[in-house]
């Protein structure tokens, strides 16, 4: 008996020692755990895509439950205490550069996710759902008062949320970090202010000039024909239809591993620019490292960087002369617009005209719409203005920045869904993305000196490869300032963007 016990003990010790030798590093366990949550998030995206694109209405009740359950499970996995402990342990282990990056990114996300109690998250989610309904009603009836109490609540909840995450920081900066975690507020503000002055100045000069002809942009084209052209354009610039697909939806978007949508309701040109924009987002997703999917190494960087990938294709490339030199002969033939010259379409694609609606804005006025929202959000969250004053402030800023005043709130303060969803701090990423796109575009021009000739011949492969190597494959390995420094050899700045705008539009509008 005694002997047997001893033997058993020895056996047990031996086993433990063996296990010790093979013990998983905390890093590996951490990665395995968070990857599970990451994969579940991709499932959630697939559910969203299906809901927007193909789901029959009668299935929506189940979809709400499915989405709720998936995000709850993903959140539970990611925020469990064990993850916090593994982060601490992994930080003490010997890690290579990529491993360190993974821990850094997981830690950032974990700290934010665990600082806010689930009761507040639930309140925010429920308030947003209610507010979005009220916002829809307010917009329909053109009555700001319907939305106002909900917006007040949202602002209060967002302030509370920011305070819990970091009570010592500008709460607006804390909110921005949900969408752009890496570029500091001061840096964003400085660049936006510079863009504001330059864009206003440029717009003033453009307004004195004759606008281009655009009547042919409203020509009705059969939807089927448009879809064929849009698919051709997407495939030509390098969007991979083996991995993704193009569908129609009310609002264009990219989701479920780079699947894209566009819409034809706003005219044939917007369908094309929308497709190009989303294809840029889609190519980013497709260019990620497959073996790292679900971890920060196989995830897109911040929303600003994501937007840079759509904007570079939509604007810098897709609104260039050489792009239309290649595509216009093909498109104009299909659409029966052969009498319109390349020069005419190029000028029409680049018309600058202050508009009331952000999503309809051109390259010069778009950032002004963003700056308006940035300033308002900053003042609201910091208590310098109130929700009651918002329509007046909105209209005054529209006058100051774009020289036009909305005739009603539907075309003014009620136009965007973002605030109703509790997304405060999201807007700056649109302008930052556009700015970063211009910086990347300048560097590509230097690295591929024959870029313009290649575009003129419909060859986009080298541009796509450049972006894949410098941006897509990097995942979240570097924080945004470092990612852009490595890709372009320069600090993030508005310099290239302002230069691009000035050169392009002075030429188009004949400004000295
Ligand atoms: Co986008």
Short mmCIF file of C-alpha atoms and ligand atoms in Angstrom, two decimals:
data_model
loop_
_atom_site.label_atom_id
_atom_site.label_comp_id
_atom_site.label_asym_id
_atom_site.label_seq_id
_atom_site.Cartn_x
_atom_site.Cartn_y
_atom_site.Cartn_z
CA UNK A 1 0.00 0.00 0.00
CA UNK A 2 2.67 2.44 1.15
CA UNK A 3 4.80 1.53 -1.82
CA UNK A 4 1.98 1.98 -4.24
CA UNK A 5 1.22 5.46 -2.87
CA UNK A 6 4.83 6.50 -3.19
CA UNK A 7 4.91 5.26 -6.72
CA UNK A 8 1.76 7.16 -7.54
CA UNK A 9 3.23 10.31 -6.03
CA UNK A 10 6.39 9.94 -8.08
CA UNK A 11 4.33 9.34 -11.19
CA UNK A 12 2.33 12.48 -10.49
CA UNK A 13 5.43 14.60 -9.97
CA UNK A 14 6.92 13.32 -13.17
CA UNK A 15 3.78 14.25 -15.04
CA UNK A 16 3.73 17.76 -13.62
CA UNK A 17 7.35 18.26 -14.51
CA UNK A 18 6.61 17.21 -18.06
CA UNK A 19 3.70 19.61 -18.25
CA UNK A 20 5.92 22.32 -16.85
CA UNK A 21 8.34 21.78 -19.71
CA UNK A 22 5.63 22.08 -22.31
CA UNK A 23 3.72 24.84 -20.53
CA UNK A 24 2.16 27.28 -22.89
CA UNK A 25 3.55 30.78 -22.76
CA UNK A 26 1.08 33.29 -21.33
CA UNK A 27 1.44 35.11 -24.65
CA UNK A 28 0.24 32.09 -26.62
CA UNK A 29 -2.68 31.54 -24.33
CA UNK A 30 -3.60 35.20 -24.52
CA UNK A 31 -3.48 35.14 -28.29
CA UNK A 32 -5.58 31.99 -28.47
CA UNK A 33 -8.20 33.47 -26.17
CA UNK A 34 -8.57 36.86 -27.83
CA UNK A 35 -8.54 35.25 -31.26
CA UNK A 36 -11.72 33.42 -30.33
CA UNK A 37 -13.40 36.75 -29.53
CA UNK A 38 -11.98 38.22 -32.74
CA UNK A 39 -13.39 35.42 -34.87
CA UNK A 40 -16.78 35.84 -33.21
CA UNK A 41 -16.66 39.49 -34.21
CA UNK A 42 -16.25 38.45 -37.84
CA UNK A 43 -19.35 36.28 -37.44
CA UNK A 44 -21.18 39.32 -36.10
CA UNK A 45 -20.11 41.23 -39.21
CA UNK A 46 -21.49 38.49 -41.40
CA UNK A 47 -24.84 38.74 -39.62
CA UNK A 48 -24.82 42.51 -40.18
CA UNK A 49 -24.04 42.13 -43.85
CA UNK A 50 -26.81 39.61 -44.34
CA UNK A 51 -29.23 41.90 -42.54
CA UNK A 52 -28.45 44.84 -44.82
CA UNK A 53 -28.23 42.92 -48.08
CA UNK A 54 -30.29 39.75 -48.26
CA UNK A 55 -32.26 39.07 -45.09
CA UNK A 56 -36.05 38.85 -45.45
CA UNK A 57 -37.79 41.35 -43.13
CA UNK A 58 -39.62 38.66 -41.18
CA UNK A 59 -36.33 37.25 -39.91
CA UNK A 60 -35.27 40.46 -38.16
CA UNK A 61 -36.58 39.36 -34.75
CA UNK A 62 -34.19 36.41 -34.72
CA UNK A 63 -31.33 38.47 -36.09
CA UNK A 64 -31.56 40.88 -33.17
CA UNK A 65 -31.19 37.95 -30.75
CA UNK A 66 -28.36 36.39 -32.76
CA UNK A 67 -26.39 39.62 -32.87
CA UNK A 68 -26.96 40.28 -29.19
CA UNK A 69 -25.82 36.80 -28.23
CA UNK A 70 -22.72 36.80 -30.40
CA UNK A 71 -21.51 40.17 -29.13
CA UNK A 72 -22.23 39.20 -25.56
CA UNK A 73 -20.19 36.00 -25.84
CA UNK A 74 -17.35 37.80 -27.62
CA UNK A 75 -17.35 40.50 -24.94
CA UNK A 76 -17.36 37.91 -22.15
CA UNK A 77 -14.39 36.09 -23.63
CA UNK A 78 -12.42 39.27 -24.17
CA UNK A 79 -13.11 40.91 -20.81
CA UNK A 80 -12.69 37.89 -18.51
CA UNK A 81 -10.24 38.38 -15.62
CA UNK A 82 -7.96 35.74 -17.07
CA UNK A 83 -7.24 37.98 -20.07
CA UNK A 84 -6.07 40.73 -17.72
CA UNK A 85 -3.79 38.30 -15.90
CA UNK A 86 -2.41 36.88 -19.15
CA UNK A 87 -1.60 40.39 -20.35
CA UNK A 88 0.43 41.04 -17.18
CA UNK A 89 2.24 37.71 -17.48
CA UNK A 90 2.88 38.08 -21.19
CA UNK A 91 4.41 41.50 -20.61
CA UNK A 92 7.08 39.82 -18.47
CA UNK A 93 7.89 37.21 -21.12
CA UNK A 94 10.48 37.54 -23.82
CA UNK A 95 8.57 38.74 -26.87
CA UNK A 96 9.51 39.69 -30.40
CA UNK A 97 8.36 42.92 -32.01
CA UNK A 98 5.09 41.51 -33.35
CA UNK A 99 4.25 39.77 -30.12
CA UNK A 100 4.86 42.97 -28.19
CA UNK A 101 2.53 44.77 -30.59
CA UNK A 102 -0.20 42.23 -30.05
CA UNK A 103 0.03 42.59 -26.27
CA UNK A 104 0.08 46.39 -26.56
CA UNK A 105 -3.08 46.45 -28.67
CA UNK A 106 -4.94 43.87 -26.60
CA UNK A 107 -4.04 45.77 -23.43
CA UNK A 108 -5.35 49.05 -24.88
CA UNK A 109 -8.64 47.43 -25.78
CA UNK A 110 -8.92 45.42 -22.58
CA UNK A 111 -8.38 48.42 -20.33
CA UNK A 112 -11.10 50.38 -22.10
CA UNK A 113 -13.49 47.45 -22.16
CA UNK A 114 -13.15 46.70 -18.46
CA UNK A 115 -13.22 50.24 -17.10
CA UNK A 116 -16.87 50.72 -17.97
CA UNK A 117 -19.46 48.65 -16.07
CA UNK A 118 -21.77 46.59 -18.23
CA UNK A 119 -24.76 48.43 -16.74
CA UNK A 120 -23.57 51.67 -18.38
CA UNK A 121 -22.84 49.90 -21.67
CA UNK A 122 -26.36 48.49 -21.58
CA UNK A 123 -27.82 51.93 -20.88
CA UNK A 124 -25.84 53.43 -23.76
CA UNK A 125 -26.95 50.66 -26.14
CA UNK A 126 -30.60 50.98 -25.16
CA UNK A 127 -30.57 54.78 -25.28
CA UNK A 128 -28.95 54.69 -28.72
CA UNK A 129 -31.52 52.26 -30.07
CA UNK A 130 -34.31 54.52 -28.83
CA UNK A 131 -32.55 57.70 -29.97
CA UNK A 132 -32.03 56.33 -33.46
CA UNK A 133 -35.77 55.73 -33.79
CA UNK A 134 -36.48 59.25 -32.51
CA UNK A 135 -33.87 60.69 -34.84
CA UNK A 136 -35.54 58.99 -37.82
CA UNK A 137 -38.89 60.41 -36.80
CA UNK A 138 -37.44 63.88 -36.16
CA UNK A 139 -35.77 63.89 -39.54
CA UNK A 140 -38.89 62.74 -41.31
CA UNK A 141 -41.03 65.40 -39.63
CA UNK A 142 -38.27 67.97 -39.70
CA UNK A 143 -38.67 68.55 -35.95
CA UNK A 144 -35.49 68.83 -33.93
CA UNK A 145 -37.50 68.89 -30.68
CA UNK A 146 -38.38 65.20 -31.13
CA UNK A 147 -34.72 64.22 -31.07
CA UNK A 148 -33.47 66.81 -28.56
CA UNK A 149 -34.23 65.02 -25.25
CA UNK A 150 -32.60 61.83 -26.54
CA UNK A 151 -29.53 63.69 -27.70
CA UNK A 152 -29.22 65.34 -24.29
CA UNK A 153 -29.25 61.92 -22.68
CA UNK A 154 -26.67 60.61 -25.12
CA UNK A 155 -24.30 63.49 -24.42
CA UNK A 156 -24.62 62.91 -20.67
CA UNK A 157 -23.96 59.18 -21.03
CA UNK A 158 -20.97 59.77 -23.28
CA UNK A 159 -19.49 62.20 -20.77
CA UNK A 160 -19.94 59.62 -18.03
CA UNK A 161 -18.34 56.96 -20.22
CA UNK A 162 -15.33 59.17 -21.00
CA UNK A 163 -14.86 60.02 -17.33
CA UNK A 164 -14.75 56.37 -16.35
CA UNK A 165 -12.10 55.60 -18.92
CA UNK A 166 -9.88 58.55 -18.09
CA UNK A 167 -11.04 61.30 -15.73
CA UNK A 168 -7.89 63.36 -16.33
CA UNK A 169 -8.14 63.70 -20.08
CA UNK A 170 -10.22 65.95 -22.32
CA UNK A 171 -13.39 63.81 -22.50
CA UNK A 172 -13.75 64.47 -26.21
CA UNK A 173 -10.29 63.06 -26.80
CA UNK A 174 -11.26 59.95 -24.83
CA UNK A 175 -14.30 59.50 -27.05
CA UNK A 176 -12.29 59.96 -30.26
CA UNK A 177 -9.99 57.16 -29.09
CA UNK A 178 -12.78 54.64 -29.66
CA UNK A 179 -12.32 55.26 -33.39
CA UNK A 180 -8.84 56.75 -33.67
CA UNK A 181 -6.79 55.52 -30.75
CA UNK A 182 -3.38 56.61 -31.95
CA UNK A 183 -3.42 60.21 -33.15
CA UNK A 184 -3.58 62.66 -30.22
CA UNK A 185 -6.35 65.26 -30.07
CA UNK A 186 -3.94 68.20 -30.31
CA UNK A 187 -2.47 66.74 -33.47
CA UNK A 188 -5.93 66.22 -34.98
CA UNK A 189 -7.02 69.73 -34.05
CA UNK A 190 -3.89 71.35 -35.44
CA UNK A 191 -4.25 69.60 -38.79
CA UNK A 192 -7.97 70.24 -39.09
CA UNK A 193 -7.46 73.93 -38.40
CA UNK A 194 -4.85 74.15 -41.10
CA UNK A 195 -7.13 72.36 -43.57
CA UNK A 196 -10.00 74.65 -42.60
CA UNK A 197 -8.12 77.82 -43.48
CA UNK A 198 -6.74 76.46 -46.76
CA UNK A 199 -10.04 74.91 -47.91
CA UNK A 200 -12.00 78.08 -47.15
CA UNK A 201 -9.50 80.12 -49.12
CA UNK A 202 -9.56 77.71 -52.06
CA UNK A 203 -13.35 77.56 -52.05
CA UNK A 204 -13.57 81.37 -52.17
CA UNK A 205 -11.47 81.40 -55.33
CA UNK A 206 -13.36 78.53 -56.96
CA UNK A 207 -16.71 80.25 -56.34
CA UNK A 208 -15.62 83.14 -58.56
CA UNK A 209 -15.15 80.77 -61.51
CA UNK A 210 -17.58 79.23 -63.96
CA UNK A 211 -18.83 75.80 -62.77
CA UNK A 212 -18.42 72.85 -65.14
CA UNK A 213 -21.28 71.21 -67.03
CA UNK A 214 -22.87 68.35 -65.09
CA UNK A 215 -26.31 67.76 -66.68
CA UNK A 216 -25.24 64.38 -68.11
CA UNK A 217 -24.62 63.04 -64.60
CA UNK A 218 -28.38 62.80 -64.03
CA UNK A 219 -29.02 60.61 -67.09
CA UNK A 220 -31.07 57.54 -66.12
CA UNK A 221 -29.16 54.31 -66.68
CA UNK A 222 -30.64 50.85 -66.23
CA UNK A 223 -29.63 49.33 -62.93
CA UNK A 224 -28.45 46.09 -64.51
CA UNK A 225 -26.14 47.94 -66.85
CA UNK A 226 -24.78 49.96 -63.94
CA UNK A 227 -24.03 46.85 -61.96
CA UNK A 228 -22.01 45.39 -64.81
CA UNK A 229 -19.97 48.59 -65.16
CA UNK A 230 -19.46 48.87 -61.41
CA UNK A 231 -18.25 45.31 -61.16
CA UNK A 232 -15.87 45.88 -64.06
CA UNK A 233 -14.44 49.02 -62.45
CA UNK A 234 -13.99 47.27 -59.09
CA UNK A 235 -12.34 44.23 -60.67
CA UNK A 236 -10.06 46.38 -62.84
CA UNK A 237 -8.65 48.32 -59.89
CA UNK A 238 -7.94 45.02 -58.18
CA UNK A 239 -10.95 44.16 -56.01
CA UNK A 240 -10.97 40.38 -55.65
CA UNK A 241 -14.35 38.84 -56.53
CA UNK A 242 -13.08 35.44 -55.41
CA UNK A 243 -13.05 36.78 -51.86
CA UNK A 244 -15.79 39.35 -52.02
CA UNK A 245 -18.87 40.48 -53.88
CA UNK A 246 -20.76 43.62 -54.88
CA UNK A 247 -24.43 44.14 -54.01
CA UNK A 248 -26.89 46.99 -53.75
CA UNK A 249 -27.96 48.49 -50.41
CA UNK A 250 -29.60 51.68 -49.14
CA UNK A 251 -26.28 53.05 -47.86
CA UNK A 252 -23.04 51.79 -49.38
CA UNK A 253 -20.83 49.92 -46.93
CA UNK A 254 -18.16 47.25 -46.58
CA UNK A 255 -18.51 44.30 -44.24
CA UNK A 256 -18.17 40.57 -43.71
CA UNK A 257 -14.57 40.24 -44.87
CA UNK A 258 -14.55 42.93 -47.53
CA UNK A 259 -17.92 42.44 -49.21
CA UNK A 260 -19.02 45.71 -50.72
CA UNK A 261 -22.24 47.46 -51.67
CA UNK A 262 -23.20 50.52 -53.66
CA UNK A 263 -26.43 52.30 -54.58
CA UNK A 264 -27.87 53.63 -57.81
CA UNK A 265 -30.48 55.94 -56.26
CA UNK A 266 -28.18 58.97 -56.34
CA UNK A 267 -27.19 58.70 -59.98
CA UNK A 268 -24.76 56.64 -62.02
CA UNK A 269 -21.65 58.58 -61.06
CA UNK A 270 -22.24 58.25 -57.33
CA UNK A 271 -22.73 54.53 -57.87
CA UNK A 272 -19.26 54.33 -59.41
CA UNK A 273 -17.48 56.54 -56.86
CA UNK A 274 -19.29 54.62 -54.11
CA UNK A 275 -18.14 51.32 -55.54
CA UNK A 276 -14.54 52.53 -55.79
CA UNK A 277 -14.66 53.84 -52.22
CA UNK A 278 -15.98 50.57 -50.82
CA UNK A 279 -13.63 48.52 -53.00
CA UNK A 280 -10.78 50.39 -51.29
CA UNK A 281 -12.12 49.32 -47.90
CA UNK A 282 -12.64 45.80 -49.25
CA UNK A 283 -9.12 45.47 -50.64
CA UNK A 284 -7.80 46.47 -47.21
CA UNK A 285 -9.71 43.60 -45.59
CA UNK A 286 -8.60 41.17 -48.27
CA UNK A 287 -4.99 42.28 -47.89
CA UNK A 288 -4.80 41.42 -44.20
CA UNK A 289 -2.67 38.49 -43.04
CA UNK A 290 -4.95 35.48 -43.15
CA UNK A 291 -3.09 33.48 -40.51
CA UNK A 292 -3.51 36.35 -38.04
CA UNK A 293 -7.22 36.92 -38.54
CA UNK A 294 -9.00 37.70 -35.27
CA UNK A 295 -5.85 39.14 -33.67
CA UNK A 296 -4.49 42.71 -33.85
CA UNK A 297 -1.83 41.52 -36.30
CA UNK A 298 -4.48 40.51 -38.82
CA UNK A 299 -6.88 43.35 -38.10
CA UNK A 300 -7.20 46.69 -39.87
CA UNK A 301 -5.64 49.65 -38.08
CA UNK A 302 -7.84 52.53 -36.84
CA UNK A 303 -10.85 53.92 -38.71
CA UNK A 304 -8.73 56.79 -40.04
CA UNK A 305 -6.41 54.34 -41.74
CA UNK A 306 -9.36 52.32 -43.02
CA UNK A 307 -10.83 55.47 -44.50
CA UNK A 308 -7.49 56.35 -46.09
CA UNK A 309 -7.71 53.11 -48.06
CA UNK A 310 -11.13 53.99 -49.47
CA UNK A 311 -10.32 57.64 -50.11
CA UNK A 312 -7.09 57.03 -51.95
CA UNK A 313 -8.97 54.91 -54.49
CA UNK A 314 -12.08 57.06 -54.62
CA UNK A 315 -10.42 60.48 -54.74
CA UNK A 316 -6.73 60.51 -55.46
CA UNK A 317 -6.92 57.75 -58.05
CA UNK A 318 -10.62 57.55 -58.96
CA UNK A 319 -11.03 61.28 -59.57
CA UNK A 320 -7.79 61.69 -61.50
CA UNK A 321 -7.59 62.61 -65.17
CA UNK A 322 -5.73 59.43 -66.12
CA UNK A 323 -8.32 57.25 -64.41
CA UNK A 324 -11.06 58.72 -66.59
CA UNK A 325 -8.85 58.60 -69.66
CA UNK A 326 -8.87 54.85 -69.26
CA UNK A 327 -12.45 54.25 -68.13
CA UNK A 328 -14.47 56.94 -69.90
CA UNK A 329 -14.35 55.51 -73.44
CA UNK A 330 -15.70 52.24 -72.01
CA UNK A 331 -18.30 53.72 -69.68
CA UNK A 332 -19.55 56.42 -72.06
CA UNK A 333 -20.16 53.80 -74.73
CA UNK A 334 -22.23 51.64 -72.38
CA UNK A 335 -24.15 54.60 -70.99
CA UNK A 336 -24.72 56.29 -74.33
CA UNK A 337 -22.72 59.37 -73.36
CA UNK A 338 -20.13 59.32 -76.15
CA UNK A 339 -20.61 63.02 -76.90
CA UNK A 340 -19.12 63.90 -73.52
CA UNK A 341 -15.35 64.24 -73.69
CA UNK A 342 -12.82 62.98 -71.15
CA UNK A 343 -12.08 66.58 -70.21
CA UNK A 344 -15.77 67.23 -69.56
CA UNK A 345 -16.29 64.15 -67.42
CA UNK A 346 -13.08 64.88 -65.52
CA UNK A 347 -14.30 68.37 -64.68
CA UNK A 348 -17.79 67.12 -63.78
CA UNK A 349 -16.40 64.42 -61.49
CA UNK A 350 -14.47 67.15 -59.71
CA UNK A 351 -17.09 69.88 -59.46
CA UNK A 352 -16.75 71.95 -56.31
CA UNK A 353 -20.01 73.25 -54.94
CA UNK A 354 -20.91 73.91 -51.30
CA UNK A 355 -23.70 71.52 -50.38
CA UNK A 356 -25.86 71.24 -47.29
CA UNK A 357 -25.33 67.50 -47.00
CA UNK A 358 -21.98 66.03 -45.97
CA UNK A 359 -22.23 62.82 -47.98
CA UNK A 360 -22.82 64.81 -51.16
CA UNK A 361 -19.78 67.02 -50.63
CA UNK A 362 -16.77 67.24 -52.96
CA UNK A 363 -13.09 66.97 -52.11
CA UNK A 364 -12.68 70.66 -51.25
CA UNK A 365 -15.78 71.16 -49.12
CA UNK A 366 -15.93 67.72 -47.49
CA UNK A 367 -13.36 68.47 -44.78
CA UNK A 368 -15.29 71.63 -43.89
CA UNK A 369 -18.34 69.52 -43.07
CA UNK A 370 -16.17 67.38 -40.80
CA UNK A 371 -14.57 70.37 -39.11
CA UNK A 372 -18.04 71.75 -38.32
CA UNK A 373 -18.92 68.49 -36.56
CA UNK A 374 -15.54 68.25 -34.82
CA UNK A 375 -15.92 71.74 -33.34
CA UNK A 376 -19.51 71.13 -32.27
CA UNK A 377 -18.71 67.77 -30.65
CA UNK A 378 -15.72 69.23 -28.84
CA UNK A 379 -17.82 72.11 -27.46
CA UNK A 380 -20.77 69.88 -26.56
CA UNK A 381 -18.75 67.30 -24.67
CA UNK A 382 -16.77 69.98 -22.88
CA UNK A 383 -19.94 71.82 -21.91
CA UNK A 384 -19.18 75.00 -23.84
CA UNK A 385 -22.46 74.78 -25.75
CA UNK A 386 -25.78 73.03 -25.09
CA UNK A 387 -28.00 70.70 -27.08
CA UNK A 388 -30.69 73.41 -27.06
CA UNK A 389 -28.51 75.79 -29.06
CA UNK A 390 -27.42 73.19 -31.58
CA UNK A 391 -29.58 74.10 -34.61
CA UNK A 392 -28.53 77.75 -34.39
CA UNK A 393 -24.88 76.90 -33.91
CA UNK A 394 -25.02 74.45 -36.79
CA UNK A 395 -26.47 77.03 -39.15
CA UNK A 396 -24.01 79.74 -38.08
CA UNK A 397 -21.09 77.42 -38.68
CA UNK A 398 -22.46 76.40 -42.08
CA UNK A 399 -22.52 80.06 -43.01
CA UNK A 400 -19.02 80.64 -41.72
CA UNK A 401 -17.47 77.57 -43.35
CA UNK A 402 -19.45 76.99 -46.53
CA UNK A 403 -21.35 80.21 -47.04
CA UNK A 404 -24.77 78.55 -47.08
CA UNK A 405 -27.51 78.19 -44.48
CA UNK A 406 -29.80 75.13 -44.32
CA UNK A 407 -33.46 76.07 -44.85
CA UNK A 408 -34.48 73.47 -42.26
CA UNK A 409 -33.00 71.11 -39.67
CA UNK A 410 -33.56 68.07 -41.84
CA UNK A 411 -30.93 69.46 -44.20
CA UNK A 412 -28.89 70.68 -41.25
CA UNK A 413 -28.33 69.34 -37.78
CA UNK A 414 -30.55 66.27 -38.31
CA UNK A 415 -28.77 64.86 -41.37
CA UNK A 416 -26.33 62.36 -39.82
CA UNK A 417 -27.21 59.18 -37.96
CA UNK A 418 -23.94 59.17 -35.93
CA UNK A 419 -24.98 61.12 -32.83
CA UNK A 420 -28.18 59.17 -32.43
CA UNK A 421 -26.10 56.01 -32.31
CA UNK A 422 -23.87 57.47 -29.62
CA UNK A 423 -20.96 57.67 -32.05
CA UNK A 424 -19.34 60.89 -30.88
CA UNK A 425 -15.77 61.35 -32.02
CA UNK A 426 -16.25 59.28 -35.17
CA UNK A 427 -16.37 62.17 -37.68
CA UNK A 428 -12.71 63.24 -37.41
CA UNK A 429 -11.64 59.86 -38.84
CA UNK A 430 -13.22 60.78 -42.17
CA UNK A 431 -11.04 63.88 -42.52
CA UNK A 432 -7.95 62.17 -41.14
CA UNK A 433 -8.43 59.33 -43.61
CA UNK A 434 -8.64 61.75 -46.51
CA UNK A 435 -5.52 63.50 -45.27
CA UNK A 436 -3.55 60.27 -44.84
CA UNK A 437 -4.70 59.11 -48.29
CA UNK A 438 -3.07 62.15 -49.89
CA UNK A 439 0.16 61.50 -48.01
CA UNK A 440 0.25 57.87 -49.17
CA UNK A 441 -0.60 58.90 -52.73
CA UNK A 442 2.35 61.33 -52.83
CA UNK A 443 4.71 58.57 -51.74
CA UNK A 444 3.31 56.07 -54.24
CA UNK A 445 3.91 58.63 -57.00
CA UNK A 446 7.55 58.81 -55.92
CA UNK A 447 7.97 55.05 -55.54
CA UNK A 448 6.24 54.26 -58.83
CA UNK A 449 7.32 57.06 -61.18
CA UNK A 450 5.25 55.62 -64.05
CA UNK A 451 2.09 55.46 -61.93
CA UNK A 452 0.07 57.86 -64.06
CA UNK A 453 0.90 56.07 -67.31
CA UNK A 454 -0.05 52.78 -65.68
CA UNK A 455 -3.44 54.14 -64.58
CA UNK A 456 -4.00 55.49 -68.08
CA UNK A 457 -3.58 51.91 -69.33
CA UNK A 458 -5.90 50.48 -66.67
CA UNK A 459 -3.05 48.93 -64.71
CA UNK A 460 -3.50 49.21 -60.96
CA UNK A 461 -1.60 46.20 -59.75
CA UNK A 462 1.47 47.99 -58.48
CA UNK A 463 -0.55 50.53 -56.51
CA UNK A 464 -2.55 47.75 -54.89
CA UNK A 465 0.64 45.84 -54.06
CA UNK A 466 2.22 48.94 -52.54
CA UNK A 467 -0.77 49.46 -50.26
CA UNK A 468 -0.91 45.80 -49.37
CA UNK A 469 2.73 45.69 -48.35
CA UNK A 470 2.93 49.03 -46.53
CA UNK A 471 -0.50 49.12 -44.91
CA UNK A 472 -2.67 45.99 -45.17
CA UNK A 473 -0.09 43.41 -44.18
CA UNK A 474 1.01 45.50 -41.20
CA UNK A 475 -2.29 45.03 -39.36
CA UNK A 476 -1.99 46.84 -36.05
CA UNK A 477 1.67 46.04 -35.66
CA UNK A 478 2.50 49.76 -35.47
CA UNK A 479 0.45 52.58 -34.06
CA UNK A 480 -0.82 54.95 -36.74
CA UNK A 481 1.91 57.64 -36.55
CA UNK A 482 4.60 54.95 -36.84
CA UNK A 483 2.73 53.07 -39.59
CA UNK A 484 2.52 56.23 -41.70
CA UNK A 485 6.10 57.24 -40.92
CA UNK A 486 7.30 53.86 -42.13
CA UNK A 487 5.11 53.94 -45.24
CA UNK A 488 5.88 57.52 -46.29
CA UNK A 489 9.08 58.47 -44.49
CA UNK A 490 7.29 61.45 -42.95
CA UNK A 491 5.22 62.40 -39.93
CA UNK A 492 1.45 62.48 -40.39
CA UNK A 493 0.49 65.93 -41.60
CA UNK A 494 -1.97 67.86 -43.74
CA UNK A 495 0.83 69.18 -45.95
CA UNK A 496 0.50 66.72 -48.85
CA UNK A 497 -3.27 66.93 -48.74
CA UNK A 498 -3.33 70.72 -48.98
CA UNK A 499 -0.75 70.65 -51.76
CA UNK A 500 -2.80 68.04 -53.64
CA UNK A 501 -6.02 70.05 -53.35
CA UNK A 502 -4.41 73.31 -54.43
CA UNK A 503 -2.59 71.87 -57.42
CA UNK A 504 -5.55 69.89 -58.68
CA UNK A 505 -8.27 72.48 -58.31
CA UNK A 506 -6.22 75.45 -59.44
CA UNK A 507 -5.65 73.57 -62.67
CA UNK A 508 -9.30 72.51 -63.08
CA UNK A 509 -10.71 75.95 -62.31
CA UNK A 510 -7.96 77.97 -63.91
CA UNK A 511 -6.94 79.79 -60.75
CA UNK A 512 -3.60 81.57 -60.95
CO1 LIG B 1 -15.56 54.78 -45.91
#
